[in-house]
Short mmCIF file of C-alpha atoms in Angstrom, two decimals:
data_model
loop_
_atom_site.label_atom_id
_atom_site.label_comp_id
_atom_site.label_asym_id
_atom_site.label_seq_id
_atom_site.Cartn_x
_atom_site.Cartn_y
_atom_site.Cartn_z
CA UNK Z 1 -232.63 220.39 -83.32
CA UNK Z 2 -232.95 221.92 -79.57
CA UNK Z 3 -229.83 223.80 -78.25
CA UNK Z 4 -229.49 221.30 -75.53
CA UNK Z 5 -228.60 218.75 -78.36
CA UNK Z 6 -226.29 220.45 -80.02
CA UNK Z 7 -224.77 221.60 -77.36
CA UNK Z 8 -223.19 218.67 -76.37
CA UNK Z 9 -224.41 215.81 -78.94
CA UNK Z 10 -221.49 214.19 -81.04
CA UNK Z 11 -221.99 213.90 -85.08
CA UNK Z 12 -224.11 210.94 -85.61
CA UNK Z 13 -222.11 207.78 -87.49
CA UNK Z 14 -218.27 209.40 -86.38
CA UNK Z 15 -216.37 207.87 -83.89
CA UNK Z 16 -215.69 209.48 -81.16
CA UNK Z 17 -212.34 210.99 -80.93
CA UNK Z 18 -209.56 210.09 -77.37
CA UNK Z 19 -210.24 213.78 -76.32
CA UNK Z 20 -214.18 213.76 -76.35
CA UNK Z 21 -213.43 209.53 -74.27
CA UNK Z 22 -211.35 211.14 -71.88
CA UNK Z 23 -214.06 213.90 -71.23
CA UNK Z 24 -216.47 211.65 -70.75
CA UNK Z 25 -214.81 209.23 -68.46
CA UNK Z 26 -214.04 212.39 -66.40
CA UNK Z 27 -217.84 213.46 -66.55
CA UNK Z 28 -218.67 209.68 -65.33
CA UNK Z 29 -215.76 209.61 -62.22
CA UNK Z 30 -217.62 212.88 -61.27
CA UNK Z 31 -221.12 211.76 -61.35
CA UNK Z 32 -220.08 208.70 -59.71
CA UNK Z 33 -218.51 210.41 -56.83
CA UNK Z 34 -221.15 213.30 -56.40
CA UNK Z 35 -223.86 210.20 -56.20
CA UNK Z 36 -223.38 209.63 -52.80
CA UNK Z 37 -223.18 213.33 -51.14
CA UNK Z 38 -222.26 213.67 -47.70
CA UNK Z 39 -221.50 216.75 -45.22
CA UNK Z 40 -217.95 217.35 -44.40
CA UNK Z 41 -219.49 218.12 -40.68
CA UNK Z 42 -221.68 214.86 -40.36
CA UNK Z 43 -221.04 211.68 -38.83
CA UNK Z 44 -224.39 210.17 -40.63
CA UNK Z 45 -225.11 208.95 -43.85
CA UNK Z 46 -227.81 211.77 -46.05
CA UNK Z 47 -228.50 209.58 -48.89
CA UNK Z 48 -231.32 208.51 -46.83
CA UNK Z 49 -232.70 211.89 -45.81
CA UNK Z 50 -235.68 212.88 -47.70
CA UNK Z 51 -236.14 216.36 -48.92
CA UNK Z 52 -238.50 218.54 -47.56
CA UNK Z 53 -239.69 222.40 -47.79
CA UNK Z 54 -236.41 224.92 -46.85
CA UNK Z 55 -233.50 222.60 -47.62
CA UNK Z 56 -231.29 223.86 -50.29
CA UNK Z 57 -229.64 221.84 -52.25
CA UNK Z 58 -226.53 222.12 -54.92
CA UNK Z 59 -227.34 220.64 -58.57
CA UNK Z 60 -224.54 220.67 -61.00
CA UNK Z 61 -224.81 219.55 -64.68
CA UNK Z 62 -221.33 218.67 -66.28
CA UNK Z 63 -220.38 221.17 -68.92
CA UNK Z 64 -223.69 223.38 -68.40
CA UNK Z 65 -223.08 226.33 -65.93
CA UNK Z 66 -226.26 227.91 -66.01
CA UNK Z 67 -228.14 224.78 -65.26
CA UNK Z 68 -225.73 224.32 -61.90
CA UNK Z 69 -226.47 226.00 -59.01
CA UNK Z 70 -227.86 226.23 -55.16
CA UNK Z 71 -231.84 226.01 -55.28
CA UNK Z 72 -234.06 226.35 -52.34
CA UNK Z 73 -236.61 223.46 -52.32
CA UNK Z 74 -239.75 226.23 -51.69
CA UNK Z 75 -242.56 225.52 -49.88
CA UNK Z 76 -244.55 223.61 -52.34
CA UNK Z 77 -241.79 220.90 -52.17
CA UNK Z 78 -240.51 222.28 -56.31
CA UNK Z 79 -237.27 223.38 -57.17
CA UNK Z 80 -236.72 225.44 -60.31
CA UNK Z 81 -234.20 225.30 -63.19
CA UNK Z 82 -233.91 227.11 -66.36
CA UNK Z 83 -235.91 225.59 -69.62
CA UNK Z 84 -237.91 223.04 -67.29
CA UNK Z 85 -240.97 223.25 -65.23
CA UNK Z 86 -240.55 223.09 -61.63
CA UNK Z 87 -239.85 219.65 -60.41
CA UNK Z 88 -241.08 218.55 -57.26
CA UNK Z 89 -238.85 216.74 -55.05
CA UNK Z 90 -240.83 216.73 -51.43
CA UNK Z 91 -240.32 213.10 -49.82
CA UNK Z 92 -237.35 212.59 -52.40
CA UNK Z 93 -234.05 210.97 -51.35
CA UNK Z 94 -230.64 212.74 -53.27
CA UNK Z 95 -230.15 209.94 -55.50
CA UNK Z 96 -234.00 210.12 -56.24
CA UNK Z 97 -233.65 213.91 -56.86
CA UNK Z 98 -231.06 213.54 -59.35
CA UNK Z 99 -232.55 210.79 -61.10
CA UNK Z 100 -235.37 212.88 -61.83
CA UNK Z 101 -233.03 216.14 -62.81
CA UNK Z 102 -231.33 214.02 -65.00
CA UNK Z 103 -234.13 212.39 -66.60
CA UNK Z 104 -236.23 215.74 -66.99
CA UNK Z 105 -233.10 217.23 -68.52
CA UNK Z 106 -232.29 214.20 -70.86
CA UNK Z 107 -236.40 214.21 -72.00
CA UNK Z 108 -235.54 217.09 -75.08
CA UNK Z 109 -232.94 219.18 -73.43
CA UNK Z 110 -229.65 217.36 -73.21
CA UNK Z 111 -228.14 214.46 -74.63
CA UNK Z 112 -226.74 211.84 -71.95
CA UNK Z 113 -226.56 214.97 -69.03
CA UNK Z 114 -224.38 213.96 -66.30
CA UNK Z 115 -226.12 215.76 -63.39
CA UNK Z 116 -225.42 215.71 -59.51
CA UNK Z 117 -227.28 216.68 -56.25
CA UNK Z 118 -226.15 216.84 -53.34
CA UNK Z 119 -227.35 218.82 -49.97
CA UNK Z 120 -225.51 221.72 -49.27
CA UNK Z 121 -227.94 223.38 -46.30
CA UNK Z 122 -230.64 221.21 -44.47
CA UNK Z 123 -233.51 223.24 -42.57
CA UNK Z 124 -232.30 224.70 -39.66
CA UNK Z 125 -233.53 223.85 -35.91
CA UNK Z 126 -235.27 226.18 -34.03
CA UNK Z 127 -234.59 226.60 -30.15
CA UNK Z 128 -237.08 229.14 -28.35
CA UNK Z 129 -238.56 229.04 -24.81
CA UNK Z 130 -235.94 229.43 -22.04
CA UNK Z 131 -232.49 229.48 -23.46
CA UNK Z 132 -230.20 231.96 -23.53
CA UNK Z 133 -230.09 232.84 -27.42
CA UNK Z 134 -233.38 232.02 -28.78
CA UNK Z 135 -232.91 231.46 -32.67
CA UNK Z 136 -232.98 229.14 -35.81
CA UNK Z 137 -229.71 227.27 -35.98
CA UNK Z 138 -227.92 224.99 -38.84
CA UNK Z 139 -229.22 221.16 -38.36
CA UNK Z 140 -225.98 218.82 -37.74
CA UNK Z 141 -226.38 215.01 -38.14
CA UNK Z 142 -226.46 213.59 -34.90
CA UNK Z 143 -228.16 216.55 -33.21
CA UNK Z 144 -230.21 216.35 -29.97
CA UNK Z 145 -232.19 218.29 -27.70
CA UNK Z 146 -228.80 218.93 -25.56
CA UNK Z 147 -226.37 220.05 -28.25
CA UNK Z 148 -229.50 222.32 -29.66
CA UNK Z 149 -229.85 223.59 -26.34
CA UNK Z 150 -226.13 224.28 -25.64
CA UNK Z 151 -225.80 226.32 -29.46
CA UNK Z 152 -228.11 228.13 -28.32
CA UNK Z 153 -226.14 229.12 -25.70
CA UNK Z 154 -227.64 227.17 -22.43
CA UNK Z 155 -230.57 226.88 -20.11
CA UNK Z 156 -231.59 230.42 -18.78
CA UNK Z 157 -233.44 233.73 -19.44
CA UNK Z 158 -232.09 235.59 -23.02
CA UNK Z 159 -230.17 238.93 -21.77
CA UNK Z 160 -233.20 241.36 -22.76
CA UNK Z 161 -235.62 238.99 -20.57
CA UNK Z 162 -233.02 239.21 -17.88
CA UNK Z 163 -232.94 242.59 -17.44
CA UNK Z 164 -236.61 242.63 -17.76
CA UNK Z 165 -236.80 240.40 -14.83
CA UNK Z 166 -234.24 242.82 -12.37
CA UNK Z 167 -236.79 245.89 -13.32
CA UNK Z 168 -240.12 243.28 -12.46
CA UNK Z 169 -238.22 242.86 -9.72
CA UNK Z 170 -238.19 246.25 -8.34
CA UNK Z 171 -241.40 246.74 -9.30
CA UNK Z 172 -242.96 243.72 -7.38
CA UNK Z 173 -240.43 244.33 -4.47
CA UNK Z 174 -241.92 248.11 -4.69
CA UNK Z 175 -245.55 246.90 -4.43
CA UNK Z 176 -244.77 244.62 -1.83
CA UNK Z 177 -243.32 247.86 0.22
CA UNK Z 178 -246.07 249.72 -0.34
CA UNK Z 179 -248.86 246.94 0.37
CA UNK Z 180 -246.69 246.01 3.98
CA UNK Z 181 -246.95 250.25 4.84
CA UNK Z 182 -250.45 250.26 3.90
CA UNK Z 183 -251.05 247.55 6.23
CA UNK Z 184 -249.31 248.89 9.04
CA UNK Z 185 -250.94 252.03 8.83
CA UNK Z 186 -254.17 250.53 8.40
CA UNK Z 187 -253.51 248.82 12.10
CA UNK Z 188 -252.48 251.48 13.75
CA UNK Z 189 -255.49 253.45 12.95
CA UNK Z 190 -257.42 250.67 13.76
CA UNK Z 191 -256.20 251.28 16.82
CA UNK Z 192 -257.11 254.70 17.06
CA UNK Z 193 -260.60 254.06 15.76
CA UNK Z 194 -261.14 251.39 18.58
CA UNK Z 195 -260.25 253.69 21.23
CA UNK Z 196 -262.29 256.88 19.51
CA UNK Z 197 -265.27 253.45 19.60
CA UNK Z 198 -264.52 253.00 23.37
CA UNK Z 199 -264.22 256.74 24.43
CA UNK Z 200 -260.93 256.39 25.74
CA UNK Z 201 -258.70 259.36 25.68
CA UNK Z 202 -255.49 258.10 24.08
CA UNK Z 203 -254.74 255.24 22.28
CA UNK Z 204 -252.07 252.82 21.79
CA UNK Z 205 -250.14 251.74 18.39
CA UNK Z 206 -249.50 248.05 17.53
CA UNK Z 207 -246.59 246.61 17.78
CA UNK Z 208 -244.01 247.84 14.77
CA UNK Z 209 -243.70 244.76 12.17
CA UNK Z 210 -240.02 243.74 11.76
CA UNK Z 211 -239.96 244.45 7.57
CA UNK Z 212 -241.44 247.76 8.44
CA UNK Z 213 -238.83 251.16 7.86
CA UNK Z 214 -238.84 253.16 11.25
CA UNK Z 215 -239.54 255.80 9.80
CA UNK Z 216 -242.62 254.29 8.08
CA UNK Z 217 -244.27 253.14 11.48
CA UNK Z 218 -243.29 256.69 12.92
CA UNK Z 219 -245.09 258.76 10.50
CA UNK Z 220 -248.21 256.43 10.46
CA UNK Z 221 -248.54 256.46 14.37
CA UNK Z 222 -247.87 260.31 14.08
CA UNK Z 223 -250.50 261.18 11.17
CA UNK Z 224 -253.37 259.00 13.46
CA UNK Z 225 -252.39 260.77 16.58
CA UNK Z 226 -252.86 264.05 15.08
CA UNK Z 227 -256.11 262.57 13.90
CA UNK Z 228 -257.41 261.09 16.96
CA UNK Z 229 -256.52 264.68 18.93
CA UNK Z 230 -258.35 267.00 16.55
CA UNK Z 231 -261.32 264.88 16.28
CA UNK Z 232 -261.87 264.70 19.78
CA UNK Z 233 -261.44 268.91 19.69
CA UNK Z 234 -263.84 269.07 17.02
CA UNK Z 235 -266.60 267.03 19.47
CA UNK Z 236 -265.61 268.29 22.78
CA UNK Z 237 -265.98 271.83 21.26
CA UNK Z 238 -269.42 271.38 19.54
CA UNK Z 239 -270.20 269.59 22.58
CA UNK Z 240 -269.44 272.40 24.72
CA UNK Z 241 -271.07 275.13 22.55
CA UNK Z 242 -274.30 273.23 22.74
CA UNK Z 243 -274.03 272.58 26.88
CA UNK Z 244 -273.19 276.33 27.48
CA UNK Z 245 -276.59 277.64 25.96
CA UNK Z 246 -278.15 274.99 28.59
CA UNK Z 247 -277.19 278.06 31.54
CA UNK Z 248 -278.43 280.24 30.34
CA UNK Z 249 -282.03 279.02 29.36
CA UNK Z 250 -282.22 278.24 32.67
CA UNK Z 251 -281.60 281.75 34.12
CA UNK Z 252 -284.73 282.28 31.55
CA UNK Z 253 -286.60 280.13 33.44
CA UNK Z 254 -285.95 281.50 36.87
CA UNK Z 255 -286.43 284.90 35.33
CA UNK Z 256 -289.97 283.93 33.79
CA UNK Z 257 -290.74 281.78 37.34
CA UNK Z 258 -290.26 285.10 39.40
CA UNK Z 259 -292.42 286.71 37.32
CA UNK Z 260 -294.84 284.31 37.28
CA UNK Z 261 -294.86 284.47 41.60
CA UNK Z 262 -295.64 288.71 41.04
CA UNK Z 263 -297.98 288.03 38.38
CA UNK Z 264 -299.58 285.39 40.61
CA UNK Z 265 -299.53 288.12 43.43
CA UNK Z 266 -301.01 291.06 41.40
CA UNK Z 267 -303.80 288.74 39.91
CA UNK Z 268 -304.77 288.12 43.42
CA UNK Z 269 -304.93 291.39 44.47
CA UNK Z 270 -306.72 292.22 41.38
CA UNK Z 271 -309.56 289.59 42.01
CA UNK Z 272 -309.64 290.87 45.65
CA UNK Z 273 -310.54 294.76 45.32
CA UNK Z 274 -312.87 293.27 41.86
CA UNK Z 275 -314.89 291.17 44.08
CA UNK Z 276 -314.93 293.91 47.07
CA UNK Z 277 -315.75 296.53 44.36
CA UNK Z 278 -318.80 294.33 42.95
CA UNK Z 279 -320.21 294.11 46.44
CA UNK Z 280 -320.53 297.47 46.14
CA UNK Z 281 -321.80 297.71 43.22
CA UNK Z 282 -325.15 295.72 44.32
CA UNK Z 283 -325.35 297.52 47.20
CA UNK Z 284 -325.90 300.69 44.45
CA UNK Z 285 -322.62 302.50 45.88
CA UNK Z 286 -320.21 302.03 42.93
CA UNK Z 287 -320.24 302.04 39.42
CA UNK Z 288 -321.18 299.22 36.63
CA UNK Z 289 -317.98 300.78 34.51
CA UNK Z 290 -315.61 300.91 36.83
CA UNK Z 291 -316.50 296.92 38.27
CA UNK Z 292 -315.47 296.81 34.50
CA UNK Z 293 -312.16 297.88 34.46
CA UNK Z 294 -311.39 295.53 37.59
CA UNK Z 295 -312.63 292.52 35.76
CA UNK Z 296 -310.04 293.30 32.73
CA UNK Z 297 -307.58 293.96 34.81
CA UNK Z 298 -307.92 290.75 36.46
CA UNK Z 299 -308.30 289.24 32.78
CA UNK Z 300 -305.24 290.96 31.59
CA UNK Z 301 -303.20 289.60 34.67
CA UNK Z 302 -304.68 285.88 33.75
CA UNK Z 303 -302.88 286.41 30.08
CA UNK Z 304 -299.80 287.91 31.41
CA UNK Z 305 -299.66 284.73 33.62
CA UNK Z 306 -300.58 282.34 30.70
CA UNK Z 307 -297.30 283.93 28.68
CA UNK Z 308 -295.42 283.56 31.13
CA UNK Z 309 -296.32 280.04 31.70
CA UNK Z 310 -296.04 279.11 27.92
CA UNK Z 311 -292.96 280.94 27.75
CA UNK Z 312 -291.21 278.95 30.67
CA UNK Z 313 -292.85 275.48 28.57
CA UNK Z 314 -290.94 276.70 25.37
CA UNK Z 315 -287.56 277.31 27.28
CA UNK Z 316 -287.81 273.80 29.11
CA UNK Z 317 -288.36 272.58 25.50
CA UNK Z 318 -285.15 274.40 24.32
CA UNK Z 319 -283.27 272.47 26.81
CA UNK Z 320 -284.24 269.18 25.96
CA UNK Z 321 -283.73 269.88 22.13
CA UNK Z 322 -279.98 270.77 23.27
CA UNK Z 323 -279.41 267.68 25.29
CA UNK Z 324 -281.05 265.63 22.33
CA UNK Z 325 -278.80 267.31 20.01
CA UNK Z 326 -275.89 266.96 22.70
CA UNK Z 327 -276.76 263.11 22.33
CA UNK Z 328 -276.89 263.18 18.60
CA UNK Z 329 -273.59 264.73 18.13
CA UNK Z 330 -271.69 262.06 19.90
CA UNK Z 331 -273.54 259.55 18.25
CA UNK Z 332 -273.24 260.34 15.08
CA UNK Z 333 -269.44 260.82 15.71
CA UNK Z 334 -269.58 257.06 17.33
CA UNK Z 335 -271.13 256.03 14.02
CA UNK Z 336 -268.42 257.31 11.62
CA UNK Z 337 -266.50 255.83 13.86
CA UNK Z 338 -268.08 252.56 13.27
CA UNK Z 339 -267.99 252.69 9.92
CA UNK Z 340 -264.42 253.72 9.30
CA UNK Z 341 -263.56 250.64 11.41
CA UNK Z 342 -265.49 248.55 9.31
CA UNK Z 343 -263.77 249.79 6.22
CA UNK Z 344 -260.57 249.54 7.58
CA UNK Z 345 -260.92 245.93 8.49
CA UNK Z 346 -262.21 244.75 5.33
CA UNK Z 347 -259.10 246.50 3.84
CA UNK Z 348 -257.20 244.75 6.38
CA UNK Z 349 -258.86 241.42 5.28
CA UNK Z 350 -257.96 242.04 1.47
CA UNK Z 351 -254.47 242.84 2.10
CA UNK Z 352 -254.15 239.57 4.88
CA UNK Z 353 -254.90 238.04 1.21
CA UNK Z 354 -253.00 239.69 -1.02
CA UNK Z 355 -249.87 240.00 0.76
CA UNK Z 356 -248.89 236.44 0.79
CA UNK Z 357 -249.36 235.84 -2.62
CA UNK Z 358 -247.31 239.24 -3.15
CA UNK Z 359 -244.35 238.06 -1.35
CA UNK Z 360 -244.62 235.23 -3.38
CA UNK Z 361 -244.37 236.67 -6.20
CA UNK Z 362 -241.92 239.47 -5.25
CA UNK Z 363 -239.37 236.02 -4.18
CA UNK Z 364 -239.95 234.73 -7.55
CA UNK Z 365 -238.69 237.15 -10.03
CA UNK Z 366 -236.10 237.76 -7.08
CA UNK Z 367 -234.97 234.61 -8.14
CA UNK Z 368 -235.29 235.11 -12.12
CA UNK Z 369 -233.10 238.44 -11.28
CA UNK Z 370 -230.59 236.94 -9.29
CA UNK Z 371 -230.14 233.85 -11.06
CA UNK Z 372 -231.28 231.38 -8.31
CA UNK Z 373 -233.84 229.84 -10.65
CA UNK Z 374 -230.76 227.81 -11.66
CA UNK Z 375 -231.37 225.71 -8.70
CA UNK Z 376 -233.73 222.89 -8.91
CA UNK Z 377 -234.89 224.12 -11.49
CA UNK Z 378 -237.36 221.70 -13.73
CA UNK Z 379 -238.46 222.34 -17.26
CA UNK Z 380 -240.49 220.67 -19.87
CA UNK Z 381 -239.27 220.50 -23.28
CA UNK Z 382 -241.73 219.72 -26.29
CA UNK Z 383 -240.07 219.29 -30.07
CA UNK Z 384 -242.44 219.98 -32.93
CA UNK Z 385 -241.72 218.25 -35.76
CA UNK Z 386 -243.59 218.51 -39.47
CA UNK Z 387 -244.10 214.63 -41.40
CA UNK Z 388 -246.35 214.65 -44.58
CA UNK Z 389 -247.37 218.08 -44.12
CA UNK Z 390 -248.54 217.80 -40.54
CA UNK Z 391 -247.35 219.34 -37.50
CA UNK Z 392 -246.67 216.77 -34.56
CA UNK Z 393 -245.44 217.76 -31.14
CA UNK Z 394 -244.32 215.49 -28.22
CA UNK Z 395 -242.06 215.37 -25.66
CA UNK Z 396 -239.04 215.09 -25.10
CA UNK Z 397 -235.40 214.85 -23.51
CA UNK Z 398 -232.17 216.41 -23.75
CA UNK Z 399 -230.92 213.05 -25.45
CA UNK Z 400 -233.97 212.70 -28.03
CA UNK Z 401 -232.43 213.05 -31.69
CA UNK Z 402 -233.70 215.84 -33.76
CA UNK Z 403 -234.17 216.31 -37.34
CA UNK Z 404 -234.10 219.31 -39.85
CA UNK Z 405 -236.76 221.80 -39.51
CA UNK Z 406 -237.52 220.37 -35.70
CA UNK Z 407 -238.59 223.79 -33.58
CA UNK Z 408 -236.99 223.17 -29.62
CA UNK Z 409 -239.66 224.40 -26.92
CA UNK Z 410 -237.87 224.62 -23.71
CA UNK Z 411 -240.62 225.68 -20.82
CA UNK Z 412 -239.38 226.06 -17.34
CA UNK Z 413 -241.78 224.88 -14.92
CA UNK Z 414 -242.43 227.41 -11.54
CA UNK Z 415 -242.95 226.30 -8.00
CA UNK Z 416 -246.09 225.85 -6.72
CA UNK Z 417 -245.29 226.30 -3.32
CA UNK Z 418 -243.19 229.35 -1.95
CA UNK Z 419 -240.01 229.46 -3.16
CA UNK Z 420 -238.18 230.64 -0.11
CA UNK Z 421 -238.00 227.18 1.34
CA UNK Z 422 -236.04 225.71 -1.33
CA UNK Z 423 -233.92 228.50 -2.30
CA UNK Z 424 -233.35 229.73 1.17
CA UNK Z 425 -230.98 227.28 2.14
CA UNK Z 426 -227.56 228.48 1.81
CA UNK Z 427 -228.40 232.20 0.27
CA UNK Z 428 -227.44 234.59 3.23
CA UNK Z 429 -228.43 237.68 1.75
CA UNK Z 430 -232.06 236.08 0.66
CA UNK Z 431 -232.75 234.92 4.58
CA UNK Z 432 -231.42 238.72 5.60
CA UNK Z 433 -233.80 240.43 2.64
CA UNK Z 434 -236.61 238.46 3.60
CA UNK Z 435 -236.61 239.07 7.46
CA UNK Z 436 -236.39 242.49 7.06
CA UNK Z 437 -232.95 242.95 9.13
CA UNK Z 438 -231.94 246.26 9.79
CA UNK Z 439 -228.21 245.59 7.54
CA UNK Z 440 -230.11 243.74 4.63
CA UNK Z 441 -228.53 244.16 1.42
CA UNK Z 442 -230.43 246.71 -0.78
CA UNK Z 443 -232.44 244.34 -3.57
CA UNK Z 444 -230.53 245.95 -6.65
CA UNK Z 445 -227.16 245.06 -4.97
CA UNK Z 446 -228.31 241.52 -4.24
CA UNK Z 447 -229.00 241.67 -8.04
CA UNK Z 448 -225.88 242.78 -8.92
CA UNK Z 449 -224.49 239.76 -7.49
#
């Protein structure tokens, strides 16, 4: 005979004494009123609620403590209890589930058991996205997307992500700084490449942009003036050095051209007392050697003259290599020029891009620091919910009813447009930030508000 039997089996063919009646009539109230379980905390009825993966559940068998107990219903949909084989209960009402304990336990373990189940923790609901205090929370009868929302402490960013959002803040107010100085000072030397492009000899800055620091504009205008002035030193002076060797090639020549008009002279001469001299010689009064020496003399004159001549060529070629290189110089200066400018604007053209959609992002986590997201502010909540093993997800409201195990998605949905014009509107100290006045609040104490 199994210990189950005699455990709690009466003697076969002996009545049953008033003591073992009364027991049993106890035993019977107690299964009678643990057959219809219901939470202290719940307005609904759970004798209809099926069980499902993560509930736990409380089964207690009359007069058998270590058969009684809280089980978790694991994820296989089994519960387990000592002597039996686990027992699955997935898609099982209570009075279902303790049917089945009961009959398990009466098939060779206990005589007549008297065995209730009730619930004692349904699955929790989850609540994530953007509430306060994301987290898994105890399911309530009766619960909706609203009461889920508001255990979970409300609409809004979680503390950590809030002070997250203060330091993206700065950071994106920070780049927004930087991107508005880099554009002014990309302007301004614009400016001074135009006029450097035009040969003027000054320029003029643009006009200082309202969100632009003094100081900012000051340093920029100072920086390309100190630029534009040592540049045009740099050319004037190579310019010079190449235009003052032009005087004095031309002294060369004058030099050489003089010498040319004596050479000119003495070859004339020359040629003179040569021919004279060879006159002589055929009339037999001079001598073949010494017509000789006249005729290279008047040769050596000739070369002299050639030298000179080639010489004079050479020096006339000097010049116009220094007015070519002259030429050169400032051109190649105009075509740095050129192509800083084009650089410049192009950079100007990327940041005429980026800048808006900067701002626009430097207002919007403004706005998640500051709290002003609360305003107008529309979200889109999804509840996933698991039937017959299968994950489901649809949308809903803050008055759809949830059930155990239900996971909350609450998604706020961002502007597409920019969000000064509808947060602007009564916010003082956003209008001031934004037009860059000269008392605007500092961002971290409009934060701090």
């Amino acid at each position: 005979m199994r210990l189950g039997r005699t455990a709690t089996a009466a003697p076969l063919g002996r009545p049953a004494s008033a003591l073992h009646q009364c027991v049993r009539a106890a035993a019977l109230l107690g299964a009678i009123a643990f057959s219809f379980p219901m939470r202290a905390d719940s307005p609904g009825d759970s004798r209809a609620y099926k069980l499902a993966p993560g509930d736990r559940i409380t089964v207690t068998v009359f007069g058998q403590a270590e058969l009684s107990g809280d089980i978790l219903v694991d994820g296989a949909g089994n519960i387990a209890l000592p002597f039996l084989d686990p027992i699955e209960v997935r898609d099982l009402t209570v009075l279902e589930c303790q049917k089945l304990v009961r009959d398990r336990l009466a098939d060779g373990i206990l005589q007549q058991p008297s065995v209730s189940v009730r619930i004692s923790e349904l699955r929790p609901v989850y609540v994530l996205g953007d509430v306060r205090t994301p987290g898994a929370y105890p399911f309530r009868y009766g619960s909706t997307v609203q009461s889920a929302v508001t255990v979970a402490g409300g609409f809004g960013l979680p503390e950590v992500v809030q002070g997250a959002a203060v330091s993206e803040f700065l950071l994106a107010d920070e780049r927004m700084r930087q991107l508005t100085v880099q554009r002014q000072t990309l302007l301004v030397r614009r400016a001074r490449l135009e006029a450097q492009r035009d040969g003027t000899k000054t320029f003029s800055p643009p006009a200082q942009s309202e969100t632009m620091e003094g100081n900012d504009i000051a340093s920029a205008v100072a920086n390309e003036t100190d630029v534009f002035d040592a540049q045009a030193a740099i050319l004037q002076n190579q310019l010079d050095l190449l235009r003052a060797q032009k005087p004095r090639i031309q002294n060369e020549i004058q030099a050489l051209n003089a010498q040319i008009a004596t050479t000119k002279k003495q070859l004339e001469l020359v040629k003179q007392h040569a021919d004279q001299y060879s006159r002589l010689v055929k009339q037999g009064l001079g001598l073949a050697n010494a017509e000789l020496q006249f005729r290279l003399t008047e040769a050596s004159h000739e070369s002299e003259l050639w030298r000179l001549t080639a010489q004079v060529s050479r020096l006339q070629m000097d010049i116009g290599e220094l007015d070519l290189k002259s030429h050169d110089a400032a051109a190649a200066f105009k075509r740095q020029v050129v192509t800083e400018l084009r650089e410049v604007r192009d950079r100007l053209g990327e940041l005429d891009v980026t800048l808006p959609a900067s701002r626009e992002i430097r207002d919007v986590k403004l706005q998640y620091a500051s709290g002003l997201v609360r305003v107008d502010v529309k979200r889109s909540i999804s509840v996933t919910r698991v039937r017959n093993g299968e994950a489901m997800v649809f949308e809903a409201i803050e008055t759809t009813p949830l059930e155990p195990g239900d996971t909350v998605d609450v998604r706020k949905l961002l502007p597409r447009q920019a969000p000064r014009e509808s947060v602007s509107a009564g916010q003082p100290s956003l209008q001031l930030y934004q037009k860059g006045a000269a008392k605007a609040p500092r961002p971290l104490d409009m934060v701090a508000r």
